[in-house]
Structures are given as C-alpha cells and as structure tokens.
Short mmCIF file of C-alpha atoms in Angstrom, two decimals:
data_model
loop_
_atom_site.label_atom_id
_atom_site.label_comp_id
_atom_site.label_asym_id
_atom_site.label_seq_id
_atom_site.Cartn_x
_atom_site.Cartn_y
_atom_site.Cartn_z
CA MET A 198 5.81 -43.41 3.50
CA LYS A 199 9.26 -42.39 2.59
CA GLY A 200 10.25 -42.60 6.22
CA ASN A 201 9.48 -46.27 6.15
CA SER A 202 11.58 -47.01 3.15
CA ASN A 203 14.41 -48.45 5.15
CA THR A 204 12.28 -51.23 6.51
CA THR A 205 13.56 -54.53 5.34
CA LYS A 206 12.00 -57.92 5.18
CA GLY A 207 13.05 -61.39 4.13
CA ASN A 208 15.74 -61.83 1.58
CA SER A 209 15.29 -58.55 -0.23
CA GLY A 210 17.96 -56.76 1.56
CA PHE A 211 18.31 -53.61 -0.53
CA ASP A 212 16.79 -50.20 -0.27
CA HIS A 213 13.10 -50.35 -1.22
CA LYS A 214 12.97 -46.67 -1.75
CA SER A 215 15.10 -47.09 -4.83
CA VAL A 216 12.77 -49.77 -6.14
CA GLU A 217 9.80 -47.49 -5.66
CA PHE A 218 11.30 -44.64 -7.64
CA ASN A 219 12.94 -46.64 -10.32
CA ILE A 220 9.92 -48.29 -11.86
CA SER A 221 9.17 -46.56 -15.12
CA VAL A 222 7.24 -46.94 -18.33
CA PRO A 223 9.31 -48.48 -21.14
CA PRO A 224 10.36 -45.88 -23.68
CA SER A 225 8.05 -45.26 -26.55
CA GLY A 226 8.79 -46.69 -29.96
CA ARG A 227 8.92 -43.16 -31.27
CA SER A 228 10.24 -39.87 -30.09
CA LYS A 229 7.95 -37.09 -29.03
CA ASP A 230 8.74 -35.16 -32.20
CA GLU A 231 8.00 -38.20 -34.31
CA ALA A 232 4.73 -38.56 -32.47
CA TRP A 233 3.88 -34.93 -33.19
CA GLU A 234 4.78 -35.34 -36.83
CA MET A 235 2.59 -38.40 -37.09
CA ILE A 236 -0.32 -36.54 -35.58
CA MET A 237 0.12 -33.71 -38.08
CA GLN A 238 0.20 -36.21 -40.93
CA ALA A 239 -2.87 -37.95 -39.60
CA ILE A 240 -4.70 -34.63 -39.43
CA GLU A 241 -3.51 -33.84 -42.93
CA SER A 242 -4.74 -37.11 -44.40
CA GLU A 243 -8.00 -36.65 -42.53
CA HIS A 244 -8.55 -33.53 -44.62
CA GLU A 245 -7.59 -35.26 -47.83
CA LYS A 246 -10.32 -37.78 -47.32
CA PRO A 247 -13.48 -36.93 -49.19
CA ALA A 248 -15.95 -35.07 -47.08
CA ARG A 249 -17.76 -37.49 -44.91
CA ILE A 250 -21.20 -38.06 -46.29
CA VAL A 251 -23.70 -37.92 -43.53
CA GLU A 252 -26.67 -39.96 -44.53
CA MET A 253 -29.83 -38.17 -43.60
CA ARG A 254 -31.92 -41.21 -44.30
CA PRO A 255 -34.45 -41.52 -41.54
CA LYS A 256 -35.25 -44.87 -40.01
CA ASN A 257 -38.76 -45.18 -41.34
CA THR A 258 -37.73 -44.78 -44.96
CA TRP A 259 -40.43 -47.11 -46.22
CA MET A 260 -43.11 -45.21 -44.41
CA LEU A 261 -41.92 -41.99 -46.05
CA VAL A 262 -41.69 -43.62 -49.45
CA ALA A 263 -45.20 -44.99 -49.06
CA ALA A 264 -46.45 -41.62 -47.85
CA SER A 265 -44.94 -39.78 -50.78
CA ILE A 266 -46.39 -42.28 -53.24
CA VAL A 267 -49.81 -41.76 -51.69
CA ILE A 268 -49.38 -38.00 -51.86
CA VAL A 269 -48.29 -38.15 -55.50
CA MET A 270 -51.24 -40.39 -56.33
CA VAL A 271 -53.75 -38.18 -54.53
CA VAL A 272 -52.41 -34.99 -56.10
CA GLY A 273 -52.16 -36.69 -59.48
CA SER A 274 -55.70 -38.03 -59.35
CA LEU A 275 -57.00 -34.64 -58.23
CA LEU A 276 -55.25 -33.05 -61.20
CA ILE A 277 -56.64 -35.69 -63.52
CA LEU A 278 -60.15 -35.44 -62.05
CA ASN A 279 -59.99 -31.70 -62.25
CA LYS A 280 -59.39 -31.77 -65.99
CA PRO A 281 -62.80 -31.96 -67.60
CA TYR A 282 -63.79 -33.88 -70.68
CA ARG A 283 -64.28 -31.56 -73.63
CA PHE A 284 -65.95 -32.14 -76.96
CA GLU A 285 -66.05 -29.68 -79.77
CA THR A 286 -67.59 -29.51 -83.21
CA GLN A 287 -66.37 -27.63 -86.25
CA GLN A 288 -68.28 -25.97 -89.06
CA ALA A 289 -70.96 -28.25 -90.57
CA GLN A 290 -70.28 -30.98 -88.05
CA THR A 291 -72.61 -32.42 -85.47
CA MET A 292 -71.85 -34.80 -82.69
CA GLU A 293 -73.88 -37.06 -80.49
CA LEU A 294 -72.37 -38.01 -77.18
CA THR A 295 -73.60 -40.02 -74.27
CA LEU A 296 -72.82 -38.67 -70.83
CA PRO A 297 -71.76 -41.04 -68.02
CA ASP A 298 -75.29 -41.24 -66.61
CA GLY A 299 -76.79 -42.21 -69.97
CA SER A 300 -78.09 -38.76 -70.85
CA VAL A 301 -77.44 -37.78 -74.44
CA ALA A 302 -76.15 -34.48 -75.70
CA HIS A 303 -76.24 -33.52 -79.38
CA LEU A 304 -73.82 -30.85 -80.39
CA ASN A 305 -74.60 -28.70 -83.37
CA ALA A 306 -71.85 -27.12 -85.50
CA ASN A 307 -69.33 -24.76 -83.90
CA SER A 308 -70.17 -25.78 -80.39
CA TRP A 309 -68.41 -27.24 -77.45
CA ILE A 310 -69.37 -29.00 -74.26
CA THR A 311 -67.36 -29.91 -71.21
CA TYR A 312 -68.14 -32.00 -68.20
CA SER A 313 -66.15 -32.99 -65.18
CA ARG A 314 -64.57 -36.39 -64.65
CA VAL A 315 -66.63 -36.64 -61.52
CA TYR A 316 -69.84 -35.96 -63.48
CA GLY A 317 -72.64 -37.77 -61.72
CA TRP A 318 -70.77 -38.28 -58.45
CA PHE A 319 -72.50 -35.41 -56.70
CA LYS A 320 -74.23 -33.48 -59.41
CA ARG A 321 -74.72 -33.64 -63.13
CA GLN A 322 -73.38 -30.50 -64.61
CA VAL A 323 -72.23 -29.64 -68.10
CA LYS A 324 -70.91 -26.44 -69.51
CA MET A 325 -71.43 -25.48 -73.11
CA ASP A 326 -71.35 -22.89 -75.81
CA GLY A 327 -73.02 -22.93 -79.18
CA GLU A 328 -76.06 -25.12 -79.66
CA ALA A 329 -76.80 -28.36 -77.91
CA TYR A 330 -79.83 -30.57 -77.61
CA PHE A 331 -80.10 -32.62 -74.43
CA LYS A 332 -82.06 -35.77 -73.71
CA VAL A 333 -81.73 -36.04 -69.96
CA LYS A 334 -82.19 -39.36 -68.22
CA SER A 335 -83.95 -39.12 -64.92
CA GLY A 336 -81.61 -40.06 -62.16
CA LYS A 337 -79.69 -38.98 -59.14
CA GLY A 338 -79.08 -35.26 -58.85
CA LYS A 339 -80.44 -32.42 -60.87
CA PHE A 340 -79.12 -31.99 -64.34
CA ALA A 341 -77.79 -28.51 -64.94
CA VAL A 342 -76.36 -26.74 -67.94
CA THR A 343 -74.33 -23.59 -67.67
CA ASP A 344 -73.17 -21.64 -70.61
CA SER A 345 -69.90 -19.82 -70.75
CA ARG A 346 -71.60 -16.72 -69.34
CA LYS A 347 -73.07 -18.61 -66.36
CA GLN A 348 -76.66 -18.48 -67.54
CA GLN A 349 -78.08 -21.57 -66.01
CA VAL A 350 -80.56 -24.09 -67.16
CA VAL A 351 -81.71 -26.44 -64.42
CA VAL A 352 -83.63 -29.38 -65.67
CA THR A 353 -85.92 -31.89 -64.10
CA GLY A 354 -85.46 -34.65 -66.59
CA THR A 355 -86.46 -33.93 -70.17
CA GLU A 356 -85.46 -32.94 -73.67
CA PHE A 357 -84.50 -29.43 -74.49
CA ASN A 358 -82.39 -27.41 -76.83
CA VAL A 359 -80.04 -24.65 -75.80
CA ILE A 360 -78.59 -22.05 -78.12
CA THR A 361 -76.05 -19.72 -76.64
CA ARG A 362 -73.86 -17.90 -79.09
CA GLY A 363 -72.49 -14.49 -78.36
CA ASN A 364 -75.37 -12.54 -76.94
CA ALA A 365 -78.00 -14.91 -78.24
CA PHE A 366 -79.56 -17.19 -75.69
CA GLU A 367 -82.49 -19.42 -76.35
CA VAL A 368 -83.91 -22.50 -74.66
CA LYS A 369 -86.67 -24.63 -76.09
CA CYS A 370 -88.33 -27.44 -74.21
CA PHE A 371 -89.46 -30.52 -76.12
CA GLU A 372 -90.32 -32.93 -73.31
CA GLY A 373 -91.00 -32.52 -69.59
CA SER A 374 -90.11 -29.23 -68.00
CA VAL A 375 -87.07 -27.00 -67.87
CA LYS A 376 -86.20 -24.25 -65.46
CA VAL A 377 -84.14 -21.42 -66.93
CA LYS A 378 -82.25 -18.94 -64.81
CA ILE A 379 -80.12 -16.09 -65.99
CA SER A 380 -78.39 -13.62 -63.77
CA GLY A 381 -80.51 -10.58 -63.03
CA SER A 382 -83.81 -12.21 -63.96
CA LYS A 383 -86.44 -14.39 -62.32
CA PRO A 384 -86.26 -18.08 -63.18
CA VAL A 385 -88.68 -19.23 -65.85
CA THR A 386 -90.15 -22.71 -66.04
CA LEU A 387 -90.86 -24.07 -69.49
CA GLN A 388 -93.27 -26.86 -70.34
CA LYS A 389 -93.29 -28.96 -73.46
CA GLY A 390 -93.53 -26.79 -76.55
CA GLU A 391 -92.44 -23.64 -74.79
CA GLY A 392 -89.32 -21.65 -75.26
CA VAL A 393 -87.58 -18.63 -73.95
CA VAL A 394 -85.11 -16.16 -75.42
CA LYS A 395 -83.03 -13.51 -73.82
CA SER A 396 -83.83 -10.01 -74.93
CA LYS A 397 -82.20 -6.95 -73.39
CA GLY A 398 -81.09 -8.85 -70.31
CA ALA A 399 -84.55 -10.36 -69.62
CA LEU A 400 -86.16 -13.65 -70.51
CA ILE A 401 -89.16 -13.41 -72.79
CA ARG A 402 -91.37 -16.12 -74.24
CA PRO A 403 -91.85 -15.71 -77.96
CA GLU A 404 -94.78 -17.21 -79.83
CA TYR A 405 -93.35 -20.04 -81.83
CA PRO A 406 -94.86 -21.20 -85.10
CA ALA A 407 -95.84 -24.83 -84.89
CA ASN A 408 -93.04 -26.14 -87.11
CA GLU A 409 -90.38 -24.52 -84.94
CA LEU A 410 -91.42 -26.69 -82.08
CA GLU A 411 -90.41 -29.75 -84.02
CA LYS A 412 -87.20 -31.29 -82.83
CA PRO A 413 -84.36 -29.68 -84.75
CA ALA A 414 -83.44 -31.49 -87.94
CA TRP A 415 -79.79 -31.58 -86.97
CA VAL A 416 -80.77 -33.66 -83.96
CA THR A 417 -83.24 -36.01 -85.55
CA GLN A 418 -81.27 -36.10 -88.78
CA GLU A 419 -84.51 -35.81 -90.72
CA PHE A 420 -86.70 -33.05 -92.01
CA ARG A 421 -90.36 -33.20 -91.19
CA PHE A 422 -92.63 -31.03 -93.27
CA ASN A 423 -96.37 -30.93 -92.92
CA SER A 424 -98.06 -28.69 -95.50
CA THR A 425 -95.11 -26.40 -95.18
CA PRO A 426 -94.76 -23.63 -97.76
CA LEU A 427 -91.77 -24.19 -100.02
CA SER A 428 -90.42 -20.85 -98.95
CA LYS A 429 -90.14 -22.16 -95.38
CA VAL A 430 -88.73 -25.48 -96.60
CA PHE A 431 -85.99 -23.74 -98.56
CA GLU A 432 -85.32 -21.41 -95.65
CA GLN A 433 -84.79 -24.32 -93.32
CA LEU A 434 -82.66 -26.28 -95.76
CA SER A 435 -80.43 -23.38 -96.68
CA ASP A 436 -80.03 -22.71 -93.00
CA PHE A 437 -79.21 -26.34 -92.25
CA TYR A 438 -76.80 -26.90 -95.10
CA LYS A 439 -75.39 -23.38 -95.07
CA ILE A 440 -76.07 -22.91 -98.75
CA GLU A 441 -77.91 -20.36 -100.82
CA ILE A 442 -81.13 -21.32 -102.64
CA LYS A 443 -82.34 -19.29 -105.58
CA ILE A 444 -85.73 -19.65 -107.22
CA GLU A 445 -86.58 -18.98 -110.81
CA GLY A 446 -90.24 -18.71 -111.89
CA ILE A 447 -91.71 -20.32 -108.81
CA GLU A 448 -93.89 -18.74 -106.17
CA PRO A 449 -92.73 -20.78 -103.19
CA GLU A 450 -95.31 -19.34 -100.82
CA THR A 451 -98.07 -21.01 -102.81
CA ARG A 452 -96.55 -24.49 -102.99
CA TYR A 453 -96.75 -26.74 -99.95
CA PHE A 454 -94.64 -29.72 -99.13
CA THR A 455 -95.51 -32.60 -96.83
CA GLY A 456 -93.15 -35.43 -95.98
CA THR A 457 -90.17 -36.60 -94.01
CA ILE A 458 -86.75 -36.54 -95.60
CA PRO A 459 -83.64 -38.08 -94.00
CA ALA A 460 -80.99 -35.41 -93.57
CA GLY A 461 -78.49 -36.96 -95.95
CA THR A 462 -76.50 -34.97 -98.43
CA VAL A 463 -77.92 -31.78 -99.88
CA THR A 464 -78.56 -33.39 -103.25
CA ASP A 465 -80.34 -36.36 -101.66
CA VAL A 466 -82.76 -34.01 -99.97
CA PHE A 467 -83.13 -31.76 -103.02
CA ASP A 468 -83.73 -34.76 -105.26
CA VAL A 469 -86.67 -35.75 -103.08
CA ILE A 470 -88.14 -32.25 -103.08
CA ALA A 471 -87.53 -31.61 -106.76
CA LEU A 472 -89.07 -34.89 -107.86
CA SER A 473 -92.10 -34.61 -105.65
CA MET A 474 -92.74 -30.96 -106.50
CA GLY A 475 -92.07 -31.24 -110.24
CA LEU A 476 -89.00 -29.03 -110.09
CA LYS A 477 -85.41 -29.25 -111.21
CA TYR A 478 -82.34 -27.64 -109.76
CA THR A 479 -78.84 -26.76 -110.73
CA ALA A 480 -75.84 -26.16 -108.54
CA ASN A 481 -73.01 -23.75 -109.08
CA ILE A 482 -69.49 -25.03 -109.43
CA ASP A 483 -68.63 -25.28 -105.75
CA SER A 484 -72.12 -26.37 -104.64
CA THR A 485 -72.84 -23.30 -102.55
CA VAL A 486 -75.70 -21.91 -104.62
CA PHE A 487 -78.62 -24.01 -105.83
CA THR A 488 -81.20 -22.73 -108.28
CA PHE A 489 -84.69 -24.23 -108.53
CA ARG A 490 -86.96 -23.85 -111.51
CA TYR A 491 -89.84 -25.65 -113.09
CA GLY A 492 -89.02 -28.63 -115.17
CA ILE A 493 -88.39 -32.28 -114.94
CA MET B 31 7.33 -29.56 -39.65
CA THR B 32 4.34 -30.71 -41.60
CA LEU B 33 1.53 -28.21 -41.51
CA PRO B 34 -1.83 -29.78 -42.02
CA LYS B 35 -4.22 -28.37 -44.59
CA GLY B 36 -7.76 -27.53 -43.75
CA ASN B 37 -9.51 -24.89 -41.76
CA TYR B 38 -7.59 -23.84 -38.71
CA THR B 39 -5.87 -20.77 -37.41
CA GLN B 40 -2.25 -20.41 -36.37
CA ASP B 41 -3.51 -19.83 -32.84
CA GLU B 42 -5.22 -23.17 -32.85
CA LEU B 43 -2.08 -24.92 -34.02
CA SER B 44 0.14 -23.34 -31.39
CA TRP B 45 -2.48 -24.02 -28.72
CA PHE B 46 -2.53 -27.64 -29.84
CA ARG B 47 1.28 -27.84 -29.81
CA GLY B 48 1.27 -26.49 -26.25
CA ILE B 49 -1.21 -29.10 -25.08
CA PHE B 50 0.79 -31.80 -26.83
CA ASP B 51 4.08 -30.73 -25.25
CA GLN B 52 2.56 -30.59 -21.85
CA TYR B 53 0.59 -33.82 -21.79
CA TYR B 54 2.15 -36.15 -24.34
CA GLU B 55 4.20 -38.12 -21.84
CA ASN B 56 1.46 -38.21 -19.24
CA ILE B 57 -1.11 -39.52 -21.65
CA ARG B 58 1.31 -42.08 -23.01
CA HIS B 59 1.96 -43.26 -19.47
CA PHE B 60 -1.72 -43.25 -18.68
CA ALA B 61 -2.41 -45.40 -21.73
CA TYR B 62 0.36 -47.69 -20.65
CA PHE B 63 -1.02 -47.89 -17.11
CA LYS B 64 -4.28 -48.96 -18.61
CA THR B 65 -3.00 -51.32 -21.29
CA GLY B 66 0.45 -52.43 -20.31
CA ASP B 67 1.43 -52.30 -23.97
CA VAL B 68 3.98 -49.74 -25.19
CA HIS B 69 3.07 -49.90 -28.87
CA LEU B 70 -0.62 -49.77 -28.20
CA SER B 71 0.00 -46.82 -25.89
CA ASP B 72 1.77 -44.98 -28.69
CA ASP B 73 -1.25 -45.52 -30.92
CA ILE B 74 -3.63 -44.45 -28.20
CA VAL B 75 -1.74 -41.19 -27.62
CA GLN B 76 -1.83 -40.60 -31.34
CA GLU B 77 -5.56 -41.16 -31.55
CA THR B 78 -6.25 -39.13 -28.43
CA PHE B 79 -4.53 -36.04 -29.80
CA ILE B 80 -6.15 -36.42 -33.22
CA LYS B 81 -9.54 -36.56 -31.54
CA LEU B 82 -8.66 -33.48 -29.52
CA TRP B 83 -7.70 -31.68 -32.74
CA ASP B 84 -11.01 -32.63 -34.33
CA MET B 85 -12.91 -31.09 -31.44
CA ARG B 86 -10.60 -28.09 -31.01
CA GLY B 87 -13.38 -25.59 -31.62
CA LYS B 88 -15.47 -26.99 -28.78
CA VAL B 89 -12.80 -27.46 -26.16
CA ASN B 90 -12.69 -25.34 -23.07
CA ASP B 91 -9.11 -24.72 -21.87
CA SER B 92 -9.99 -25.50 -18.27
CA THR B 93 -11.29 -28.94 -19.16
CA VAL B 94 -8.77 -29.94 -21.81
CA LYS B 95 -6.60 -31.84 -19.32
CA SER B 96 -9.30 -34.13 -18.02
CA LEU B 97 -10.73 -34.35 -21.54
CA LEU B 98 -7.46 -35.88 -22.76
CA TYR B 99 -7.58 -38.49 -20.04
CA THR B 100 -11.22 -39.19 -20.76
CA ILE B 101 -10.56 -39.61 -24.48
CA ALA B 102 -7.59 -41.87 -23.85
CA GLY B 103 -9.56 -43.90 -21.30
CA ASN B 104 -12.42 -44.38 -23.72
CA ILE B 105 -10.13 -45.41 -26.55
CA VAL B 106 -8.64 -48.02 -24.27
CA LYS B 107 -12.09 -49.18 -23.21
CA ASN B 108 -13.25 -49.59 -26.79
CA HIS B 109 -10.05 -51.22 -27.85
CA TYR B 110 -8.82 -53.37 -25.13
CA LYS B 111 -11.19 -53.91 -22.28
CA HIS B 112 -11.57 -57.64 -22.75
CA LEU B 113 -7.89 -58.41 -22.36
CA LYS B 114 -6.04 -58.91 -19.14
CA VAL B 115 -3.38 -56.26 -18.70
CA VAL B 116 0.16 -57.54 -18.51
CA TYR B 117 2.85 -55.21 -17.27
CA ASN B 118 6.37 -54.98 -18.39
CA PHE B 119 7.75 -52.28 -16.21
CA GLN B 120 11.39 -51.66 -16.42
CA VAL B 121 12.98 -51.65 -13.12
CA SER B 122 15.81 -49.27 -13.74
CA ALA B 123 17.25 -50.21 -10.41
CA LYS B 124 18.24 -53.41 -12.14
CA SER B 125 20.72 -51.79 -14.46
CA GLU B 126 21.93 -49.49 -11.73
CA MET B 127 22.58 -52.45 -9.57
CA THR B 128 24.43 -54.39 -12.26
CA THR B 129 26.71 -51.48 -12.91
CA ASN B 130 27.17 -50.64 -9.25
CA THR B 131 27.68 -54.10 -7.91
CA SER B 132 29.30 -57.26 -9.09
CA SER B 133 27.15 -59.49 -6.97
CA ALA B 134 25.42 -62.21 -8.97
CA ASP B 135 23.18 -62.70 -6.01
CA GLU B 136 21.90 -59.18 -6.16
CA ASN B 137 21.19 -59.57 -9.84
CA ILE B 138 19.05 -62.56 -9.18
CA ARG B 139 17.30 -60.79 -6.37
CA MET B 140 16.55 -57.83 -8.67
CA GLU B 141 15.08 -60.09 -11.30
CA GLN B 142 12.93 -61.73 -8.69
CA LEU B 143 11.75 -58.37 -7.46
CA ASP B 144 11.05 -57.23 -11.00
CA GLY B 145 8.79 -60.21 -11.68
CA GLN B 146 7.15 -59.86 -8.30
CA LEU B 147 6.47 -56.17 -8.80
CA GLN B 148 4.82 -56.79 -12.13
CA ARG B 149 2.65 -59.57 -10.76
CA VAL B 150 1.50 -57.35 -7.94
CA LEU B 151 0.74 -54.46 -10.27
CA ALA B 152 -1.34 -56.75 -12.41
CA GLU B 153 -3.30 -57.79 -9.34
CA ILE B 154 -4.26 -54.26 -8.38
CA PRO B 155 -7.67 -53.29 -9.78
CA PRO B 156 -7.39 -50.88 -12.74
CA GLY B 157 -8.70 -47.79 -10.95
CA PRO B 158 -6.27 -47.84 -8.02
CA ARG B 159 -3.46 -49.02 -10.27
CA GLU B 160 -3.75 -46.00 -12.58
CA VAL B 161 -3.80 -43.64 -9.65
CA PHE B 162 -0.86 -45.36 -8.01
CA LEU B 163 1.22 -45.30 -11.17
CA MET B 164 0.31 -41.71 -12.01
CA SER B 165 1.49 -40.77 -8.60
CA ARG B 166 4.67 -42.87 -8.59
CA ILE B 167 5.81 -42.64 -12.19
CA ASP B 168 4.51 -39.27 -13.33
CA GLY B 169 5.03 -37.79 -9.88
CA LEU B 170 1.66 -36.13 -9.89
CA THR B 171 0.05 -34.84 -6.71
CA TYR B 172 -3.32 -36.17 -5.58
CA ASP B 173 -4.88 -32.83 -6.54
CA GLU B 174 -3.41 -33.08 -9.98
CA ILE B 175 -4.54 -36.69 -10.49
CA ALA B 176 -8.00 -35.79 -9.24
CA SER B 177 -8.35 -32.96 -11.73
CA ARG B 178 -6.99 -35.01 -14.63
CA LEU B 179 -9.27 -37.95 -14.03
CA GLY B 180 -12.21 -35.77 -13.11
CA LEU B 181 -12.43 -37.36 -9.68
CA SER B 182 -12.42 -35.94 -6.17
CA VAL B 183 -9.23 -35.87 -4.12
CA LYS B 184 -10.96 -38.14 -1.61
CA ALA B 185 -11.47 -40.75 -4.30
CA ILE B 186 -7.83 -40.54 -5.30
CA GLU B 187 -6.76 -41.01 -1.68
CA LYS B 188 -9.01 -44.00 -1.39
CA ARG B 189 -7.60 -45.61 -4.52
CA MET B 190 -4.06 -44.91 -3.43
CA SER B 191 -4.58 -46.57 -0.10
CA GLU B 192 -6.21 -49.53 -1.84
CA ALA B 193 -3.19 -49.95 -4.12
CA LEU B 194 -0.76 -49.52 -1.24
CA ALA B 195 -2.63 -52.04 0.87
CA ILE B 196 -2.15 -54.65 -1.84
CA PHE B 197 1.55 -53.85 -2.02
CA ARG B 198 1.84 -54.12 1.69
CA LYS B 199 0.09 -57.43 1.69
CA LYS B 200 2.20 -58.87 -1.13
CA PHE B 201 5.56 -57.54 -0.17
CA GLY B 202 4.90 -57.41 3.51
CA TYR B 203 6.21 -53.90 3.74
CA LYS B 204 5.20 -50.42 2.78
CA VAL B 205 6.34 -48.90 -0.45
#
C-alpha cells in the first residue's frame, strides 16, 4: 500500500501518504491524568452511595401472599379446632350443657368436661372428671365418654351417670344400654337399672337398693321419696347439700317419708319435710348444721 | 491522587492503573471511531474503566483487553446506536501545509480533502471503519486488532479490504 502512495489523480496533487498518516482523533477535552482522577472520584462516590438494595421480590408476589394467607388460615383454624371446649363446676354448683348434637350433659359439683370443636364431625367424644349425667341423643356415630384415666364408656344412645373421682369409678345406666370398658378388664354392658363400679382394678356389679336407681336429685333437681325411712332421707339431703343433720329424740328409721320435693334451698326442702312429719329444726349460725326434733 | 474508599487491595489499584495507562488512548479512540464525538468518547472511556473496576475481581488478565473494547462497544450501542455518526477528524496535514507553504490554492485543496475524507469515513460501515481507523490511527497490527475486538485475523483482513475498497472507489486511488 505504501508503495502506491505516490500515485496521483485529478487535482489533488500532493502526497497522499501524508494524508493517510495525518488523520487523527481530536484531542480529548481532558488530559489522561484528569481522566484517571475522574475515574477515581467516580469509584469513590460509587462507594459513598448507600448499598444498593437488591429487591428479592419474586414475580408472583400475589400468589405467594395468597399462599401464605391460606397457610396462616389453615394453621390457625387447626389450632383453634384443636383447642377443646371446656366446662367446669365449682363446689356446690351444677351445670347443664347441651352438646352440639343435642345430647345433654349435667355436671355435678367439682367436675369438668371437655369436648372437641369438631365434636360430631366424625365421632362424638367427651372427656370428663368428677360426676356427669348424660342424656345421649341417638344420632350419627357412637357416643363415647373417657375419663381422665382413659376408662371408656361407649354408649348406644341412652341416659347414664358417670362418677370418676380419684380412684372411684362408677357408671349407672338409667335408660337404654351402656357399654363400659376399663383397661385390663372385659367390657361390661349395662341395661336400664344396672350399674358397675370399679373395685381393685375390675368391674363389679353391686346390688343397688331401689331408691339408688332413681335419677340423681342433682340432675332432676327434685327429691323423690317413696316410703323412704327418714334416716335415708336425711342421709341423701346432707349428702346433696353438704351439710350435717343432727336428730334429737327421733328414731328416723321408724318414720317414713313419701313425696317429691323440688331441690330448692335447704330450708325450702326442710320446711316441707318438717311440716309434713311434724318436726321442727334449727340451724347453727353459718347454716352448716341442722338439728331436727319433735315439735311444731 | 485520590484514593477511593471501599474494599480493594493495593495490587488491584496498581493493576487497574496499568490497564488504564496502557489502553486509555486506544479506548478513547475506539469510542470516537464508533461515535464521532470527542466529548461522548471521553464519557465512554470514563464509564468503561469504572465498569472494569467494578468487575475487577472477575477479570482474567488475558481477556481484559478485549473486555475493555466489548464494554466500550456496548456502552456506545446502548447510548448512541440510533444516531448517524458524523466525523470530525483533524487532518493535521492541513496545519503542516499552511505552515510549510504559502499557497492559498493548497489550503483550499486541503480543506476539500478534509471534507471529502470525512464524508467517505462516514460512508464506510461501522465494522470496517473501526478496523480501518484502529489500524491507521492507533497503528495496531491486524493481530492486535483481532485480539482486541475478539475477532479472527481473517475477519479483520476482510473488513480492512472493505474499507479500503470504499476509499479506492471514492478517491480513485489507494490509500
């Protein structure tokens, strides 16, 4: 190429080689050192900038938000459903509660009962301690009661009373039939008027006196006596009201009482008995001891 | 000299200074070949070296040369691709001529040549033009241009001959 540089043409009569080598880039607006300095400053200010925040937000944010809401709701509802309903009675307090399927449970004093929030969805199960009387509605799924020691009562639709306090365990059937199972013993099926108690780890059927197969007064809220000796009447009342009854000059085994008394206050009941039996009674100052004697 | 803050070692800084010293002019020219704008070229060089600094930990020494050209080329592409390049080459022969000769005629002829040269350069497609100018202005060999642009020597030769063919056609002689 360079060999041809002397070729001439037209009116450009000068050396083309010089043209070729003399074209150049116009000088920069800044010197090389200035350029370097500017780069250093740029790098410097780059570091002074706050750390770049890289957003990690994924594209399908709404999907994730929706998913987390669903998860929170599912977990939350599981936690809520897992927490059972619980009812408890104190001293001298009874409670009547209706379960979701319409069955009724009466709680005697110092007792508790729990049942799941999903009671009746798959099975009808309650857990209890103390004394409870159940009126079970027939319906879907077997009704089962477990006590705090996992002694199980499986019921096929009836009325029955369960007492389970400490070591004591007793089931009485008042309507229909009840199957009772405790660990380490064969299941026992009770018919109306039958009962079972646990004795030394086994279930035995005691002979009940007729009046003990009456529905408990704390359930019916009335006392039914039918030619009952006064001794038994006083026994039952002192037991029910947790009071002491003293007798002066009466032979309670020889006096019989017949009648139904609503389980109101102690004095209401005692007024009825005293009047009908020709007795009078006095109470001590804090109404824990009542004394009966003849007189009007 | 300003020393930037931040995480870097002295080795990195001196390495960077070395690269800058070696390629500053070439990259500035390259940017000019691509844009035809001196001020823009200054900015492009600036940005190119800042980008290189940012990726200093990931740069392989053997590829740093072509990396610089790639960075500069991409900056130009992002910045300027829609505009037609206009050249304003100085023809230093012009001043030489005015000092060396008193002929008004020659002055006029130089101005004519200057304008003609720039028109022709603008007509050459960008690829061949870069190669041609890198060869003529920076005095780089075909091997060197090939390695800087990441192209084969064959491709450089092809582009050169393309550029030269246009010159030949326009000027009617070889340059």
